[in-house]
Amino acid sequence: MGEANEVIHQTVRLQIMAALAASSSGEPLEFSRLKAIAKATDGNLGAHLATLEKAGYVLIEKDFVGKKPRTRVSSTPDGRKAFEAHVAYLRDILGSQ
Amino acid sequence: MTITQKDAEAALNSVEEAKDRLNILASYRHGAPYFVLWGLVWFFAYMACDFLPDRVGIIWALGDVIGIGGSVALGVLRPRRRGRFEWRWFAEIAVLAVFAGSVLSIMRPANPEGFAAFFSLLFGLLYMVIGLWFGMRLFLAGLVVTLAAVGGYFLLKEHYYAWLAVFGGGAFFLTGLWLRRA
């Protein structure tokens, strides 16, 4: 059995990583979409994304669409690997019931 | 860090919730242009029916050609969603057509407004049922169309087509814009 990933295990961060992993062919997700998925406030989501970015699990890109700022987030290969390992660890815990 | 079996189960549930929400939002965005298109078709077709009530058949034949043609064009031009071809959507359209034909041939609405009310109620019902499974925004769109169909029939029957244009077409159009923002 592997070990728990403390960075990913927090609920909002887990949902962010789950959404990024499920996004079609690693397509980046917009900040507003992640906010709706994780049911988080702007500040809360921003803080959790910063934690994931610091761990090297996500990539945050900021650009403009016309005059509107846009923030998009995608998972890195390390992030995907860490997420999959953590989910496998959770399943192992349940499997050992 | 110690994770109990209960924690692990809750964490895996939140992973599934996130995936479900992502799928719902993706469905909303995918469906948005179809709602905008059909909202416009409803608006212009029913508005035309209000001015030319004896040309309802030809107006809606034209409206359906534009709506179906536009839907096919949207399906061809837009990037495909991941997932396999779902034949059941086409089967459902066929089932609805058979249902509508059967009900209308037996019940026979007493006036042309009754036909319009029937189709509005049918689509209202359809979106409420789909919405209960696939997203509340669709349910709300169906609810507004249903309330508009019933309310207008009793409150403003002399301009029922215009009522459906504004409230039915308007509801679909605004739902499309709302879904696009998801």
PDB file of C-alpha atoms in Angstrom:
ATOM      1  CA  MET A   1       0.000   0.000   0.000  1.00  0.00           C
ATOM      2  CA  GLY A   2       1.282   3.503  -0.877  1.00  0.00           C
ATOM      3  CA  GLU A   3       0.990   6.490   1.367  1.00  0.00           C
ATOM      4  CA  ALA A   4      -1.376   9.426   1.747  1.00  0.00           C
ATOM      5  CA  ASN A   5      -0.617  12.622  -0.155  1.00  0.00           C
ATOM      6  CA  GLU A   6      -1.268  15.413   2.312  1.00  0.00           C
ATOM      7  CA  VAL A   7      -1.271  18.123  -0.348  1.00  0.00           C
ATOM      8  CA  ILE A   8      -3.922  16.419  -2.469  1.00  0.00           C
ATOM      9  CA  HIS A   9      -6.084  14.918   0.270  1.00  0.00           C
ATOM     10  CA  GLN A  10      -7.719  18.213   1.322  1.00  0.00           C
ATOM     11  CA  THR A  11     -11.286  18.166  -0.159  1.00  0.00           C
ATOM     12  CA  VAL A  12     -11.089  21.266  -2.388  1.00  0.00           C
ATOM     13  CA  ARG A  13      -7.654  20.299  -3.724  1.00  0.00           C
ATOM     14  CA  LEU A  14      -8.822  16.722  -4.275  1.00  0.00           C
ATOM     15  CA  GLN A  15     -11.802  17.985  -6.290  1.00  0.00           C
ATOM     16  CA  ILE A  16      -9.577  20.328  -8.311  1.00  0.00           C
ATOM     17  CA  MET A  17      -7.234  17.458  -9.171  1.00  0.00           C
ATOM     18  CA  ALA A  18     -10.176  15.123  -9.938  1.00  0.00           C
ATOM     19  CA  ALA A  19     -11.707  17.667 -12.332  1.00  0.00           C
ATOM     20  CA  LEU A  20      -8.372  18.316 -14.052  1.00  0.00           C
ATOM     21  CA  ALA A  21      -7.755  14.576 -14.381  1.00  0.00           C
ATOM     22  CA  ALA A  22     -11.231  14.043 -15.873  1.00  0.00           C
ATOM     23  CA  SER A  23     -10.981  17.010 -18.241  1.00  0.00           C
ATOM     24  CA  SER A  24     -10.842  15.751 -21.822  1.00  0.00           C
ATOM     25  CA  SER A  25      -7.253  15.109 -22.977  1.00  0.00           C
ATOM     26  CA  GLY A  26      -5.731  17.252 -20.228  1.00  0.00           C
ATOM     27  CA  GLU A  27      -7.497  20.365 -21.476  1.00  0.00           C
ATOM     28  CA  PRO A  28      -7.037  23.336 -19.078  1.00  0.00           C
ATOM     29  CA  LEU A  29     -10.072  24.365 -17.038  1.00  0.00           C
ATOM     30  CA  GLU A  30     -11.053  27.953 -16.435  1.00  0.00           C
ATOM     31  CA  PHE A  31     -10.948  29.351 -12.915  1.00  0.00           C
ATOM     32  CA  SER A  32     -14.713  30.010 -12.941  1.00  0.00           C
ATOM     33  CA  ARG A  33     -15.413  26.406 -13.886  1.00  0.00           C
ATOM     34  CA  LEU A  34     -13.177  25.065 -11.142  1.00  0.00           C
ATOM     35  CA  LYS A  35     -14.911  27.397  -8.709  1.00  0.00           C
ATOM     36  CA  ALA A  36     -18.284  25.859  -9.620  1.00  0.00           C
ATOM     37  CA  ILE A  37     -16.909  22.317  -9.442  1.00  0.00           C
ATOM     38  CA  ALA A  38     -15.193  22.741  -6.066  1.00  0.00           C
ATOM     39  CA  LYS A  39     -17.962  25.031  -4.752  1.00  0.00           C
ATOM     40  CA  ALA A  40     -15.291  27.382  -3.437  1.00  0.00           C
ATOM     41  CA  THR A  41     -15.007  31.157  -3.187  1.00  0.00           C
ATOM     42  CA  ASP A  42     -12.495  33.068  -5.335  1.00  0.00           C
ATOM     43  CA  GLY A  43     -10.070  33.523  -2.430  1.00  0.00           C
ATOM     44  CA  ASN A  44     -10.383  29.965  -1.203  1.00  0.00           C
ATOM     45  CA  LEU A  45      -9.857  28.476  -4.652  1.00  0.00           C
ATOM     46  CA  GLY A  46      -6.926  30.816  -5.321  1.00  0.00           C
ATOM     47  CA  ALA A  47      -5.207  29.719  -2.105  1.00  0.00           C
ATOM     48  CA  HIS A  48      -5.666  26.011  -2.857  1.00  0.00           C
ATOM     49  CA  LEU A  49      -4.433  26.459  -6.419  1.00  0.00           C
ATOM     50  CA  ALA A  50      -1.344  28.249  -5.104  1.00  0.00           C
ATOM     51  CA  THR A  51      -0.647  25.248  -2.828  1.00  0.00           C
ATOM     52  CA  LEU A  52      -1.011  22.828  -5.729  1.00  0.00           C
ATOM     53  CA  GLU A  53       1.154  25.016  -7.960  1.00  0.00           C
ATOM     54  CA  LYS A  54       3.871  25.191  -5.304  1.00  0.00           C
ATOM     55  CA  ALA A  55       3.850  21.386  -5.122  1.00  0.00           C
ATOM     56  CA  GLY A  56       4.289  21.267  -8.902  1.00  0.00           C
ATOM     57  CA  TYR A  57       0.910  19.583  -9.451  1.00  0.00           C
ATOM     58  CA  VAL A  58      -0.807  22.252 -11.530  1.00  0.00           C
ATOM     59  CA  LEU A  59       0.113  24.875 -14.076  1.00  0.00           C
ATOM     60  CA  ILE A  60      -1.673  28.233 -13.895  1.00  0.00           C
ATOM     61  CA  GLU A  61      -1.838  30.335 -17.062  1.00  0.00           C
ATOM     62  CA  LYS A  62      -3.170  33.885 -17.112  1.00  0.00           C
ATOM     63  CA  ASP A  63      -4.068  35.673 -20.325  1.00  0.00           C
ATOM     64  CA  PHE A  64      -6.674  37.984 -21.814  1.00  0.00           C
ATOM     65  CA  VAL A  65      -9.638  37.181 -24.034  1.00  0.00           C
ATOM     66  CA  GLY A  66     -10.344  40.557 -25.574  1.00  0.00           C
ATOM     67  CA  LYS A  67     -10.221  42.816 -22.542  1.00  0.00           C
ATOM     68  CA  LYS A  68     -11.296  40.161 -20.067  1.00  0.00           C
ATOM     69  CA  PRO A  69      -8.632  38.465 -17.943  1.00  0.00           C
ATOM     70  CA  ARG A  70      -8.722  34.681 -17.995  1.00  0.00           C
ATOM     71  CA  THR A  71      -7.093  32.178 -15.670  1.00  0.00           C
ATOM     72  CA  ARG A  72      -6.740  28.603 -16.822  1.00  0.00           C
ATOM     73  CA  VAL A  73      -5.441  25.655 -14.868  1.00  0.00           C
ATOM     74  CA  SER A  74      -4.091  22.325 -16.051  1.00  0.00           C
ATOM     75  CA  SER A  75      -2.490  19.417 -14.247  1.00  0.00           C
ATOM     76  CA  THR A  76       1.175  18.603 -14.732  1.00  0.00           C
ATOM     77  CA  PRO A  77       2.404  15.027 -15.356  1.00  0.00           C
ATOM     78  CA  ASP A  78       3.617  14.961 -11.727  1.00  0.00           C
ATOM     79  CA  GLY A  79       0.195  16.155 -10.576  1.00  0.00           C
ATOM     80  CA  ARG A  80      -1.644  13.475 -12.523  1.00  0.00           C
ATOM     81  CA  LYS A  81       0.695  10.802 -11.189  1.00  0.00           C
ATOM     82  CA  ALA A  82       0.285  12.020  -7.610  1.00  0.00           C
ATOM     83  CA  PHE A  83      -3.503  12.179  -7.939  1.00  0.00           C
ATOM     84  CA  GLU A  84      -3.736   8.665  -9.370  1.00  0.00           C
ATOM     85  CA  ALA A  85      -1.447   7.332  -6.637  1.00  0.00           C
ATOM     86  CA  HIS A  86      -3.537   9.005  -3.931  1.00  0.00           C
ATOM     87  CA  VAL A  87      -6.814   7.646  -5.340  1.00  0.00           C
ATOM     88  CA  ALA A  88      -5.254   4.171  -5.539  1.00  0.00           C
ATOM     89  CA  TYR A  89      -4.187   4.551  -1.893  1.00  0.00           C
ATOM     90  CA  LEU A  90      -7.762   5.523  -0.893  1.00  0.00           C
ATOM     91  CA  ARG A  91      -9.145   2.516  -2.765  1.00  0.00           C
ATOM     92  CA  ASP A  92      -6.625   0.275  -1.036  1.00  0.00           C
ATOM     93  CA  ILE A  93      -7.879   1.503   2.343  1.00  0.00           C
ATOM     94  CA  LEU A  94     -11.439   0.618   1.383  1.00  0.00           C
ATOM     95  CA  GLY A  95     -10.306  -2.677  -0.133  1.00  0.00           C
ATOM     96  CA  SER A  96      -8.717  -3.682   3.148  1.00  0.00           C
ATOM     97  CA  GLN A  97     -12.076  -3.462   4.978  1.00  0.00           C
TER      98      GLN A  97
ATOM     99  CA  MET B   1      -1.279  11.420   8.343  1.00  0.00           C
ATOM    100  CA  THR B   2      -3.888   8.817   9.199  1.00  0.00           C
ATOM    101  CA  ILE B   3      -6.806   8.245   6.888  1.00  0.00           C
ATOM    102  CA  THR B   4      -9.602   6.070   8.193  1.00  0.00           C
ATOM    103  CA  GLN B   5     -11.872   3.970   5.992  1.00  0.00           C
ATOM    104  CA  LYS B   6     -14.615   6.542   6.544  1.00  0.00           C
ATOM    105  CA  ASP B   7     -12.287   9.370   5.410  1.00  0.00           C
ATOM    106  CA  ALA B   8     -11.231   7.370   2.360  1.00  0.00           C
ATOM    107  CA  GLU B   9     -14.831   6.725   1.380  1.00  0.00           C
ATOM    108  CA  ALA B  10     -15.732  10.414   1.790  1.00  0.00           C
ATOM    109  CA  ALA B  11     -12.688  11.459  -0.259  1.00  0.00           C
ATOM    110  CA  LEU B  12     -13.540   9.055  -3.098  1.00  0.00           C
ATOM    111  CA  ASN B  13     -17.129  10.334  -3.050  1.00  0.00           C
ATOM    112  CA  SER B  14     -15.894  13.903  -3.404  1.00  0.00           C
ATOM    113  CA  VAL B  15     -13.763  12.805  -6.385  1.00  0.00           C
ATOM    114  CA  GLU B  16     -16.886  11.354  -8.034  1.00  0.00           C
ATOM    115  CA  GLU B  17     -18.876  14.514  -7.212  1.00  0.00           C
ATOM    116  CA  ALA B  18     -16.227  16.663  -8.896  1.00  0.00           C
ATOM    117  CA  LYS B  19     -16.309  14.461 -12.012  1.00  0.00           C
ATOM    118  CA  ASP B  20     -20.120  14.600 -12.108  1.00  0.00           C
ATOM    119  CA  ARG B  21     -20.104  18.413 -11.817  1.00  0.00           C
ATOM    120  CA  LEU B  22     -17.515  18.651 -14.577  1.00  0.00           C
ATOM    121  CA  ASN B  23     -19.693  16.484 -16.831  1.00  0.00           C
ATOM    122  CA  ILE B  24     -22.783  18.585 -16.094  1.00  0.00           C
ATOM    123  CA  LEU B  25     -20.923  21.824 -16.881  1.00  0.00           C
ATOM    124  CA  ALA B  26     -19.532  20.298 -20.082  1.00  0.00           C
ATOM    125  CA  SER B  27     -23.063  19.233 -21.089  1.00  0.00           C
ATOM    126  CA  TYR B  28     -24.355  22.734 -20.388  1.00  0.00           C
ATOM    127  CA  ARG B  29     -21.745  24.329 -22.627  1.00  0.00           C
ATOM    128  CA  HIS B  30     -22.296  21.739 -25.319  1.00  0.00           C
ATOM    129  CA  GLY B  31     -26.074  22.291 -25.276  1.00  0.00           C
ATOM    130  CA  ALA B  32     -25.970  26.099 -25.072  1.00  0.00           C
ATOM    131  CA  PRO B  33     -25.912  26.934 -28.810  1.00  0.00           C
ATOM    132  CA  TYR B  34     -28.824  24.564 -29.480  1.00  0.00           C
ATOM    133  CA  PHE B  35     -30.928  26.360 -26.865  1.00  0.00           C
ATOM    134  CA  VAL B  36     -30.011  29.754 -28.356  1.00  0.00           C
ATOM    135  CA  LEU B  37     -30.877  28.508 -31.858  1.00  0.00           C
ATOM    136  CA  TRP B  38     -34.222  26.957 -30.872  1.00  0.00           C
ATOM    137  CA  GLY B  39     -35.059  29.955 -28.683  1.00  0.00           C
ATOM    138  CA  LEU B  40     -34.692  32.187 -31.736  1.00  0.00           C
ATOM    139  CA  VAL B  41     -36.694  29.761 -33.915  1.00  0.00           C
ATOM    140  CA  TRP B  42     -39.488  29.689 -31.315  1.00  0.00           C
ATOM    141  CA  PHE B  43     -39.466  33.454 -30.975  1.00  0.00           C
ATOM    142  CA  PHE B  44     -39.632  34.282 -34.674  1.00  0.00           C
ATOM    143  CA  ALA B  45     -41.934  31.391 -35.641  1.00  0.00           C
ATOM    144  CA  TYR B  46     -44.492  32.045 -32.901  1.00  0.00           C
ATOM    145  CA  MET B  47     -44.291  35.802 -33.448  1.00  0.00           C
ATOM    146  CA  ALA B  48     -45.012  35.215 -37.151  1.00  0.00           C
ATOM    147  CA  CYS B  49     -47.923  32.926 -36.166  1.00  0.00           C
ATOM    148  CA  ASP B  50     -49.392  35.764 -34.102  1.00  0.00           C
ATOM    149  CA  PHE B  51     -49.466  38.003 -37.184  1.00  0.00           C
ATOM    150  CA  LEU B  52     -50.445  35.251 -39.638  1.00  0.00           C
ATOM    151  CA  PRO B  53     -52.544  32.771 -37.627  1.00  0.00           C
ATOM    152  CA  ASP B  54     -53.853  31.057 -40.762  1.00  0.00           C
ATOM    153  CA  ARG B  55     -50.277  30.243 -41.860  1.00  0.00           C
ATOM    154  CA  VAL B  56     -49.199  28.376 -38.718  1.00  0.00           C
ATOM    155  CA  GLY B  57     -48.489  25.132 -40.595  1.00  0.00           C
ATOM    156  CA  ILE B  58     -46.177  26.646 -43.198  1.00  0.00           C
ATOM    157  CA  ILE B  59     -44.486  28.918 -40.646  1.00  0.00           C
ATOM    158  CA  TRP B  60     -43.615  25.989 -38.401  1.00  0.00           C
ATOM    159  CA  ALA B  61     -42.567  23.793 -41.344  1.00  0.00           C
ATOM    160  CA  LEU B  62     -40.077  26.537 -42.199  1.00  0.00           C
ATOM    161  CA  GLY B  63     -39.108  27.000 -38.543  1.00  0.00           C
ATOM    162  CA  ASP B  64     -38.449  23.274 -38.152  1.00  0.00           C
ATOM    163  CA  VAL B  65     -36.317  23.177 -41.299  1.00  0.00           C
ATOM    164  CA  ILE B  66     -34.220  26.094 -39.977  1.00  0.00           C
ATOM    165  CA  GLY B  67     -34.003  24.621 -36.487  1.00  0.00           C
ATOM    166  CA  ILE B  68     -33.161  21.071 -37.556  1.00  0.00           C
ATOM    167  CA  GLY B  69     -30.793  22.264 -40.294  1.00  0.00           C
ATOM    168  CA  GLY B  70     -29.078  24.590 -37.833  1.00  0.00           C
ATOM    169  CA  SER B  71     -28.803  21.824 -35.231  1.00  0.00           C
ATOM    170  CA  VAL B  72     -27.226  19.467 -37.753  1.00  0.00           C
ATOM    171  CA  ALA B  73     -24.806  22.225 -38.825  1.00  0.00           C
ATOM    172  CA  LEU B  74     -23.870  22.891 -35.186  1.00  0.00           C
ATOM    173  CA  GLY B  75     -23.285  19.185 -34.657  1.00  0.00           C
ATOM    174  CA  VAL B  76     -21.028  18.965 -37.709  1.00  0.00           C
ATOM    175  CA  LEU B  77     -19.101  22.193 -37.161  1.00  0.00           C
ATOM    176  CA  ARG B  78     -18.461  21.962 -33.447  1.00  0.00           C
ATOM    177  CA  PRO B  79     -15.767  19.775 -31.909  1.00  0.00           C
ATOM    178  CA  ARG B  80     -17.173  16.444 -30.833  1.00  0.00           C
ATOM    179  CA  ARG B  81     -17.480  15.624 -27.163  1.00  0.00           C
ATOM    180  CA  ARG B  82     -15.610  12.685 -25.845  1.00  0.00           C
ATOM    181  CA  GLY B  83     -17.703   9.539 -25.723  1.00  0.00           C
ATOM    182  CA  ARG B  84     -19.343   7.187 -28.099  1.00  0.00           C
ATOM    183  CA  PHE B  85     -22.215   7.921 -30.440  1.00  0.00           C
ATOM    184  CA  GLU B  86     -25.409   7.767 -28.419  1.00  0.00           C
ATOM    185  CA  TRP B  87     -28.198   6.331 -30.606  1.00  0.00           C
ATOM    186  CA  ARG B  88     -30.683   6.600 -27.735  1.00  0.00           C
ATOM    187  CA  TRP B  89     -31.051  10.376 -28.261  1.00  0.00           C
ATOM    188  CA  PHE B  90     -32.354   9.712 -31.773  1.00  0.00           C
ATOM    189  CA  ALA B  91     -34.570   6.915 -30.467  1.00  0.00           C
ATOM    190  CA  GLU B  92     -35.988   9.329 -27.883  1.00  0.00           C
ATOM    191  CA  ILE B  93     -36.852  11.856 -30.601  1.00  0.00           C
ATOM    192  CA  ALA B  94     -38.652   9.080 -32.497  1.00  0.00           C
ATOM    193  CA  VAL B  95     -40.502   8.038 -29.312  1.00  0.00           C
ATOM    194  CA  LEU B  96     -41.558  11.654 -28.715  1.00  0.00           C
ATOM    195  CA  ALA B  97     -42.769  12.022 -32.302  1.00  0.00           C
ATOM    196  CA  VAL B  98     -44.850   8.842 -32.020  1.00  0.00           C
ATOM    197  CA  PHE B  99     -46.193   9.972 -28.637  1.00  0.00           C
ATOM    198  CA  ALA B 100     -47.110  13.441 -29.944  1.00  0.00           C
ATOM    199  CA  GLY B 101     -48.782  12.002 -33.053  1.00  0.00           C
ATOM    200  CA  SER B 102     -50.731   9.465 -31.005  1.00  0.00           C
ATOM    201  CA  VAL B 103     -51.949  11.976 -28.412  1.00  0.00           C
ATOM    202  CA  LEU B 104     -52.933  14.579 -31.000  1.00  0.00           C
ATOM    203  CA  SER B 105     -54.802  12.052 -33.148  1.00  0.00           C
ATOM    204  CA  ILE B 106     -56.810  10.827 -30.149  1.00  0.00           C
ATOM    205  CA  MET B 107     -57.256  13.981 -28.076  1.00  0.00           C
ATOM    206  CA  ARG B 108     -57.586  16.430 -30.991  1.00  0.00           C
ATOM    207  CA  PRO B 109     -57.100  19.927 -29.508  1.00  0.00           C
ATOM    208  CA  ALA B 110     -60.217  22.084 -29.838  1.00  0.00           C
ATOM    209  CA  ASN B 111     -58.332  25.028 -31.363  1.00  0.00           C
ATOM    210  CA  PRO B 112     -54.942  25.875 -32.932  1.00  0.00           C
ATOM    211  CA  GLU B 113     -53.732  27.317 -29.623  1.00  0.00           C
ATOM    212  CA  GLY B 114     -54.276  23.867 -28.141  1.00  0.00           C
ATOM    213  CA  PHE B 115     -51.711  22.437 -30.583  1.00  0.00           C
ATOM    214  CA  ALA B 116     -49.201  25.117 -29.616  1.00  0.00           C
ATOM    215  CA  ALA B 117     -49.898  24.485 -25.918  1.00  0.00           C
ATOM    216  CA  PHE B 118     -49.431  20.733 -26.385  1.00  0.00           C
ATOM    217  CA  PHE B 119     -45.999  21.052 -27.998  1.00  0.00           C
ATOM    218  CA  SER B 120     -44.888  23.637 -25.431  1.00  0.00           C
ATOM    219  CA  LEU B 121     -45.987  21.358 -22.596  1.00  0.00           C
ATOM    220  CA  LEU B 122     -44.290  18.391 -24.256  1.00  0.00           C
ATOM    221  CA  PHE B 123     -40.941  20.193 -24.497  1.00  0.00           C
ATOM    222  CA  GLY B 124     -41.388  21.671 -21.029  1.00  0.00           C
ATOM    223  CA  LEU B 125     -41.946  18.182 -19.642  1.00  0.00           C
ATOM    224  CA  LEU B 126     -39.013  16.787 -21.613  1.00  0.00           C
ATOM    225  CA  TYR B 127     -36.570  19.340 -20.208  1.00  0.00           C
ATOM    226  CA  MET B 128     -37.870  18.963 -16.676  1.00  0.00           C
ATOM    227  CA  VAL B 129     -37.390  15.179 -16.839  1.00  0.00           C
ATOM    228  CA  ILE B 130     -33.920  15.491 -18.433  1.00  0.00           C
ATOM    229  CA  GLY B 131     -33.034  18.237 -15.954  1.00  0.00           C
ATOM    230  CA  LEU B 132     -33.828  16.091 -12.926  1.00  0.00           C
ATOM    231  CA  TRP B 133     -31.077  13.719 -14.070  1.00  0.00           C
ATOM    232  CA  PHE B 134     -28.600  15.933 -15.880  1.00  0.00           C
ATOM    233  CA  GLY B 135     -28.743  19.426 -14.373  1.00  0.00           C
ATOM    234  CA  MET B 136     -31.066  21.828 -12.637  1.00  0.00           C
ATOM    235  CA  ARG B 137     -30.671  24.534 -15.286  1.00  0.00           C
ATOM    236  CA  LEU B 138     -32.455  22.312 -17.810  1.00  0.00           C
ATOM    237  CA  PHE B 139     -35.162  21.570 -15.256  1.00  0.00           C
ATOM    238  CA  LEU B 140     -35.726  25.298 -14.691  1.00  0.00           C
ATOM    239  CA  ALA B 141     -35.926  25.944 -18.447  1.00  0.00           C
ATOM    240  CA  GLY B 142     -38.585  23.225 -18.735  1.00  0.00           C
ATOM    241  CA  LEU B 143     -40.473  24.612 -15.758  1.00  0.00           C
ATOM    242  CA  VAL B 144     -40.577  28.148 -17.188  1.00  0.00           C
ATOM    243  CA  VAL B 145     -41.795  26.874 -20.584  1.00  0.00           C
ATOM    244  CA  THR B 146     -44.476  24.743 -18.893  1.00  0.00           C
ATOM    245  CA  LEU B 147     -45.695  27.618 -16.720  1.00  0.00           C
ATOM    246  CA  ALA B 148     -45.693  29.920 -19.754  1.00  0.00           C
ATOM    247  CA  ALA B 149     -47.706  27.393 -21.779  1.00  0.00           C
ATOM    248  CA  VAL B 150     -50.357  26.993 -19.083  1.00  0.00           C
ATOM    249  CA  GLY B 151     -50.422  30.631 -17.933  1.00  0.00           C
ATOM    250  CA  GLY B 152     -50.675  32.116 -21.413  1.00  0.00           C
ATOM    251  CA  TYR B 153     -53.401  29.703 -22.468  1.00  0.00           C
ATOM    252  CA  PHE B 154     -55.700  30.981 -19.724  1.00  0.00           C
ATOM    253  CA  LEU B 155     -54.502  34.567 -19.394  1.00  0.00           C
ATOM    254  CA  LEU B 156     -53.852  35.762 -22.950  1.00  0.00           C
ATOM    255  CA  LYS B 157     -55.342  33.300 -25.386  1.00  0.00           C
ATOM    256  CA  GLU B 158     -56.016  35.963 -28.052  1.00  0.00           C
ATOM    257  CA  HIS B 159     -52.261  36.529 -28.352  1.00  0.00           C
ATOM    258  CA  TYR B 160     -51.123  33.104 -27.237  1.00  0.00           C
ATOM    259  CA  TYR B 161     -48.557  32.754 -30.029  1.00  0.00           C
ATOM    260  CA  ALA B 162     -46.917  36.053 -29.098  1.00  0.00           C
ATOM    261  CA  TRP B 163     -46.940  34.952 -25.455  1.00  0.00           C
ATOM    262  CA  LEU B 164     -45.161  31.689 -26.378  1.00  0.00           C
ATOM    263  CA  ALA B 165     -42.713  33.625 -28.553  1.00  0.00           C
ATOM    264  CA  VAL B 166     -41.714  35.862 -25.647  1.00  0.00           C
ATOM    265  CA  PHE B 167     -41.879  33.445 -22.715  1.00  0.00           C
ATOM    266  CA  GLY B 168     -41.200  30.093 -24.437  1.00  0.00           C
ATOM    267  CA  GLY B 169     -38.661  31.275 -27.024  1.00  0.00           C
ATOM    268  CA  GLY B 170     -37.260  33.764 -24.531  1.00  0.00           C
ATOM    269  CA  ALA B 171     -36.830  31.056 -21.890  1.00  0.00           C
ATOM    270  CA  PHE B 172     -34.914  28.800 -24.299  1.00  0.00           C
ATOM    271  CA  PHE B 173     -32.771  31.685 -25.566  1.00  0.00           C
ATOM    272  CA  LEU B 174     -31.877  32.925 -22.070  1.00  0.00           C
ATOM    273  CA  THR B 175     -31.246  29.357 -20.921  1.00  0.00           C
ATOM    274  CA  GLY B 176     -28.776  29.019 -23.800  1.00  0.00           C
ATOM    275  CA  LEU B 177     -26.900  32.141 -22.670  1.00  0.00           C
ATOM    276  CA  TRP B 178     -26.959  30.886 -19.074  1.00  0.00           C
ATOM    277  CA  LEU B 179     -25.620  27.463 -20.090  1.00  0.00           C
ATOM    278  CA  ARG B 180     -22.844  29.090 -22.118  1.00  0.00           C
ATOM    279  CA  ARG B 181     -21.530  30.763 -18.987  1.00  0.00           C
ATOM    280  CA  ALA B 182     -21.274  27.432 -17.116  1.00  0.00           C
TER     281      ALA B 182
END
